[in-house]
Amino acid sequence: MARGRGGGLTRPSTARVLLVATGVLAFVARIGPVVVAGMLRGAMSYDEGVHLQVAQRLLAGQVTYRDVLFVHPPGMVLAQVPIAWLGQLMGEPSALAVSRCLAAGIGALTAVLVARLLLPRGLLAAGIGGAVAALFGPAVAADRVALLEGALSLGLVVALSALAAVERRGPAQPAIAAPAAPTAAVAPT
């Protein structure tokens, strides 16, 4: 409950409850099975380990593509640099746990943004869209580890949200976000 203008408590809006429930559902769907299986701090994905190793080498002063052979775009390596730094402080298993929780959080944020994007169409549409985004098998599987797919999904939903915001403003009020929306969809990589 939040405080209203008169200082009394007000009820949270149904839309807000829906968005929070979507985020919790998506986060639990992604991280829950990993925790139950005891894999939060263990090896799960080859690419995830490669990204973390290249980020560790970047921290050690080696330059990706010059000193280290790496055939993927640099986005995930740069995103993993803080995780690699945490690995130096806390150990790699703990850094992997933080990385996986962040990946699940990105997946949860994506599901919340899908629901938010659909709110103008009604609570039912937002609830169904958010639930599908939260529980869609390939998305859940991809968002359990820190890979490109989660960041790409988030970027696409952010781009769609920006385009929807421009559409709501109408042609009389152009927005700066419109040209940036396609860029936002691919920027995380």
GROMACS .gro file of N, CA and C in nm, residues 3-84:
model
  246
    3ARG      N    1   0.112   0.565   0.023
    3ARG     CA    2   0.048   0.678   0.090
    3ARG      C    3  -0.018   0.768  -0.013
    4GLY      N    4  -0.144   0.806   0.014
    4GLY     CA    5  -0.218   0.895  -0.075
    4GLY      C    6  -0.190   1.040  -0.041
    5ARG      N    7  -0.258   1.131  -0.107
    5ARG     CA    8  -0.238   1.275  -0.085
    5ARG      C    9  -0.271   1.316   0.058
    6GLY      N   10  -0.373   1.257   0.115
    6GLY     CA   11  -0.413   1.292   0.251
    6GLY      C   12  -0.333   1.219   0.358
    7GLY      N   13  -0.232   1.142   0.320
    7GLY     CA   14  -0.150   1.070   0.416
    7GLY      C   15  -0.200   0.930   0.443
    8GLY      N   16  -0.322   0.898   0.399
    8GLY     CA   17  -0.377   0.765   0.420
    8GLY      C   18  -0.321   0.667   0.317
    9LEU      N   19  -0.341   0.540   0.344
    9LEU     CA   20  -0.292   0.437   0.253
    9LEU      C   21  -0.387   0.422   0.136
   10THR      N   22  -0.331   0.402   0.016
   10THR     CA   23  -0.411   0.377  -0.104
   10THR      C   24  -0.380   0.237  -0.155
   11ARG      N   25  -0.473   0.181  -0.229
   11ARG     CA   26  -0.453   0.048  -0.286
   11ARG      C   27  -0.370   0.059  -0.413
   12PRO      N   28  -0.278  -0.037  -0.435
   12PRO     CA   29  -0.203  -0.034  -0.560
   12PRO      C   30  -0.296  -0.062  -0.677
   13SER      N   31  -0.266  -0.005  -0.790
   13SER     CA   32  -0.352  -0.025  -0.906
   13SER      C   33  -0.341  -0.169  -0.955
   14THR      N   34  -0.444  -0.215  -1.019
   14THR     CA   35  -0.446  -0.351  -1.074
   14THR      C   36  -0.334  -0.368  -1.176
   15ALA      N   37  -0.309  -0.265  -1.256
   15ALA     CA   38  -0.203  -0.273  -1.356
   15ALA      C   39  -0.067  -0.289  -1.289
   16ARG      N   40  -0.044  -0.216  -1.181
   16ARG     CA   41   0.083  -0.227  -1.110
   16ARG      C   42   0.102  -0.366  -1.051
   17VAL      N   43  -0.004  -0.420  -0.994
   17VAL     CA   44   0.001  -0.556  -0.938
   17VAL      C   45   0.030  -0.657  -1.049
   18LEU      N   46  -0.033  -0.638  -1.164
   18LEU     CA   47  -0.010  -0.727  -1.278
   18LEU      C   48   0.136  -0.722  -1.323
   19LEU      N   49   0.193  -0.604  -1.330
   19LEU     CA   50   0.332  -0.590  -1.373
   19LEU      C   51   0.428  -0.654  -1.272
   20VAL      N   52   0.404  -0.632  -1.145
   20VAL     CA   53   0.490  -0.692  -1.042
   20VAL      C   54   0.477  -0.845  -1.046
   21ALA      N   55   0.354  -0.895  -1.058
   21ALA     CA   56   0.332  -1.040  -1.064
   21ALA      C   57   0.400  -1.101  -1.186
   22THR      N   58   0.395  -1.030  -1.298
   22THR     CA   59   0.463  -1.078  -1.420
   22THR      C   60   0.613  -1.087  -1.397
   23GLY      N   61   0.671  -0.985  -1.336
   23GLY     CA   62   0.814  -0.986  -1.309
   23GLY      C   63   0.855  -1.098  -1.215
   24VAL      N   64   0.779  -1.117  -1.108
   24VAL     CA   65   0.810  -1.224  -1.013
   24VAL      C   66   0.797  -1.360  -1.079
   25LEU      N   67   0.689  -1.380  -1.155
   25LEU     CA   68   0.669  -1.507  -1.225
   25LEU      C   69   0.784  -1.536  -1.321
   26ALA      N   70   0.824  -1.436  -1.398
   26ALA     CA   71   0.932  -1.454  -1.495
   26ALA      C   72   1.064  -1.483  -1.425
   27PHE      N   73   1.093  -1.410  -1.318
   27PHE     CA   74   1.220  -1.432  -1.247
   27PHE      C   75   1.226  -1.571  -1.187
   28VAL      N   76   1.118  -1.612  -1.121
   28VAL     CA   77   1.114  -1.745  -1.058
   28VAL      C   78   1.120  -1.856  -1.164
   29ALA      N   79   1.052  -1.836  -1.278
   29ALA     CA   80   1.055  -1.937  -1.384
   29ALA      C   81   1.196  -1.955  -1.439
   30ARG      N   82   1.276  -1.848  -1.438
   30ARG     CA   83   1.411  -1.856  -1.492
   30ARG      C   84   1.512  -1.907  -1.390
   31ILE      N   85   1.509  -1.853  -1.271
   31ILE     CA   86   1.615  -1.886  -1.175
   31ILE      C   87   1.576  -2.004  -1.085
   32GLY      N   88   1.446  -2.026  -1.065
   32GLY     CA   89   1.401  -2.133  -0.976
   32GLY      C   90   1.457  -2.270  -1.011
   33PRO      N   91   1.442  -2.318  -1.134
   33PRO     CA   92   1.495  -2.450  -1.168
   33PRO      C   93   1.647  -2.460  -1.155
   34VAL      N   94   1.715  -2.348  -1.179
   34VAL     CA   95   1.861  -2.347  -1.166
   34VAL      C   96   1.899  -2.366  -1.019
   35VAL      N   97   1.830  -2.298  -0.930
   35VAL     CA   98   1.858  -2.309  -0.787
   35VAL      C   99   1.822  -2.449  -0.737
   36VAL      N  100   1.706  -2.499  -0.778
   36VAL     CA  101   1.662  -2.631  -0.734
   36VAL      C  102   1.760  -2.740  -0.779
   37ALA      N  103   1.813  -2.724  -0.900
   37ALA     CA  104   1.908  -2.823  -0.953
   37ALA      C  105   2.049  -2.805  -0.894
   38GLY      N  106   2.069  -2.702  -0.813
   38GLY     CA  107   2.200  -2.678  -0.754
   38GLY      C  108   2.303  -2.627  -0.853
   39MET      N  109   2.257  -2.562  -0.961
   39MET     CA  110   2.347  -2.518  -1.067
   39MET      C  111   2.371  -2.367  -1.069
   40LEU      N  112   2.328  -2.297  -0.967
   40LEU     CA  113   2.344  -2.152  -0.967
   40LEU      C  114   2.491  -2.112  -0.977
   41ARG      N  115   2.576  -2.190  -0.915
   41ARG     CA  116   2.719  -2.159  -0.913
   41ARG      C  117   2.803  -2.256  -0.995
   42GLY      N  118   2.737  -2.342  -1.074
   42GLY     CA  119   2.810  -2.444  -1.149
   42GLY      C  120   2.808  -2.419  -1.298
   43ALA      N  121   2.876  -2.506  -1.371
   43ALA     CA  122   2.885  -2.494  -1.517
   43ALA      C  123   2.752  -2.533  -1.580
   44MET      N  124   2.701  -2.446  -1.667
   44MET     CA  125   2.575  -2.473  -1.737
   44MET      C  126   2.587  -2.454  -1.888
   45SER      N  127   2.664  -2.357  -1.930
   45SER     CA  128   2.669  -2.321  -2.071
   45SER      C  129   2.813  -2.292  -2.111
   46TYR      N  130   2.854  -2.351  -2.222
   46TYR     CA  131   2.990  -2.329  -2.271
   46TYR      C  132   3.013  -2.182  -2.304
   47ASP      N  133   2.920  -2.122  -2.377
   47ASP     CA  134   2.936  -1.982  -2.418
   47ASP      C  135   2.945  -1.888  -2.299
   48GLU      N  136   2.868  -1.917  -2.195
   48GLU     CA  137   2.872  -1.832  -2.076
   48GLU      C  138   3.013  -1.832  -2.016
   49GLY      N  139   3.075  -1.947  -2.011
   49GLY     CA  140   3.212  -1.956  -1.960
   49GLY      C  141   3.311  -1.883  -2.049
   50VAL      N  142   3.291  -1.893  -2.180
   50VAL     CA  143   3.379  -1.823  -2.274
   50VAL      C  144   3.368  -1.672  -2.255
   51HIS      N  145   3.245  -1.622  -2.244
   51HIS     CA  146   3.226  -1.477  -2.224
   51HIS      C  147   3.295  -1.430  -2.096
   52LEU      N  148   3.279  -1.507  -1.990
   52LEU     CA  149   3.341  -1.469  -1.863
   52LEU      C  150   3.493  -1.474  -1.873
   53GLN      N  151   3.546  -1.576  -1.939
   53GLN     CA  152   3.692  -1.588  -1.954
   53GLN      C  153   3.750  -1.473  -2.036
   54VAL      N  154   3.683  -1.437  -2.144
   54VAL     CA  155   3.732  -1.325  -2.226
   54VAL      C  156   3.723  -1.195  -2.147
   55ALA      N  157   3.619  -1.178  -2.067
   55ALA     CA  158   3.607  -1.059  -1.982
   55ALA      C  159   3.720  -1.055  -1.879
   56GLN      N  160   3.756  -1.171  -1.824
   56GLN     CA  161   3.868  -1.177  -1.729
   56GLN      C  162   3.998  -1.138  -1.798
   57ARG      N  163   4.015  -1.183  -1.919
   57ARG     CA  164   4.137  -1.147  -1.994
   57ARG      C  165   4.140  -0.998  -2.026
   58LEU      N  166   4.023  -0.942  -2.053
   58LEU     CA  167   4.014  -0.798  -2.078
   58LEU      C  168   4.056  -0.720  -1.954
   59LEU      N  169   4.014  -0.767  -1.837
   59LEU     CA  170   4.056  -0.704  -1.711
   59LEU      C  171   4.207  -0.716  -1.690
   60ALA      N  172   4.264  -0.824  -1.742
   60ALA     CA  173   4.408  -0.846  -1.727
   60ALA      C  174   4.490  -0.766  -1.828
   61GLY      N  175   4.421  -0.690  -1.914
   61GLY     CA  176   4.492  -0.605  -2.008
   61GLY      C  177   4.501  -0.661  -2.149
   62GLN      N  178   4.449  -0.778  -2.173
   62GLN     CA  179   4.450  -0.834  -2.307
   62GLN      C  180   4.330  -0.779  -2.385
   63VAL      N  181   4.354  -0.741  -2.508
   63VAL     CA  182   4.251  -0.679  -2.589
   63VAL      C  183   4.183  -0.786  -2.675
   64THR      N  184   4.051  -0.789  -2.666
   64THR     CA  185   3.972  -0.884  -2.744
   64THR      C  186   3.993  -0.856  -2.893
   65TYR      N  187   4.002  -0.961  -2.970
   65TYR     CA  188   4.022  -0.961  -3.115
   65TYR      C  189   4.167  -0.932  -3.154
   66ARG      N  190   4.244  -0.871  -3.067
   66ARG     CA  191   4.386  -0.851  -3.096
   66ARG      C  192   4.469  -0.956  -3.024
   67ASP      N  193   4.448  -0.970  -2.894
   67ASP     CA  194   4.525  -1.064  -2.813
   67ASP      C  195   4.450  -1.194  -2.785
   68VAL      N  196   4.318  -1.190  -2.797
   68VAL     CA  197   4.235  -1.305  -2.763
   68VAL      C  198   4.144  -1.337  -2.881
   69LEU      N  199   4.147  -1.462  -2.926
   69LEU     CA  200   4.059  -1.504  -3.034
   69LEU      C  201   3.917  -1.516  -2.980
   70PHE      N  202   3.825  -1.443  -3.043
   70PHE     CA  203   3.686  -1.442  -2.998
   70PHE      C  204   3.600  -1.416  -3.120
   71VAL      N  205   3.504  -1.502  -3.149
   71VAL     CA  206   3.428  -1.493  -3.274
   71VAL      C  207   3.286  -1.441  -3.254
   72HIS      N  208   3.256  -1.381  -3.140
   72HIS     CA  209   3.123  -1.327  -3.111
   72HIS      C  210   3.131  -1.174  -3.105
   73PRO      N  211   3.017  -1.107  -3.112
   73PRO     CA  212   3.018  -0.961  -3.092
   73PRO      C  213   3.065  -0.928  -2.949
   74PRO      N  214   3.119  -0.809  -2.929
   74PRO     CA  215   3.180  -0.776  -2.800
   74PRO      C  216   3.082  -0.739  -2.688
   75GLY      N  217   2.954  -0.724  -2.716
   75GLY     CA  218   2.860  -0.675  -2.617
   75GLY      C  219   2.856  -0.755  -2.489
   76MET      N  220   2.846  -0.887  -2.498
   76MET     CA  221   2.837  -0.969  -2.377
   76MET      C  222   2.968  -0.969  -2.300
   77VAL      N  223   3.079  -0.959  -2.369
   77VAL     CA  224   3.208  -0.952  -2.298
   77VAL      C  225   3.213  -0.824  -2.216
   78LEU      N  226   3.175  -0.713  -2.276
   78LEU     CA  227   3.177  -0.587  -2.203
   78LEU      C  228   3.077  -0.589  -2.087
   79ALA      N  229   2.963  -0.654  -2.108
   79ALA     CA  230   2.866  -0.665  -1.999
   79ALA      C  231   2.917  -0.756  -1.888
   80GLN      N  232   3.004  -0.849  -1.920
   80GLN     CA  233   3.057  -0.943  -1.821
   80GLN      C  234   3.179  -0.889  -1.746
   81VAL      N  235   3.232  -0.776  -1.787
   81VAL     CA  236   3.350  -0.721  -1.718
   81VAL      C  237   3.323  -0.697  -1.569
   82PRO      N  238   3.211  -0.635  -1.529
   82PRO     CA  239   3.187  -0.622  -1.384
   82PRO      C  240   3.174  -0.758  -1.315
   83ILE      N  241   3.118  -0.856  -1.384
   83ILE     CA  242   3.105  -0.990  -1.326
   83ILE      C  243   3.244  -1.053  -1.311
   84ALA      N  244   3.331  -1.033  -1.409
   84ALA     CA  245   3.467  -1.085  -1.399
   84ALA      C  246   3.542  -1.018  -1.283
   0.00000   0.00000   0.00000
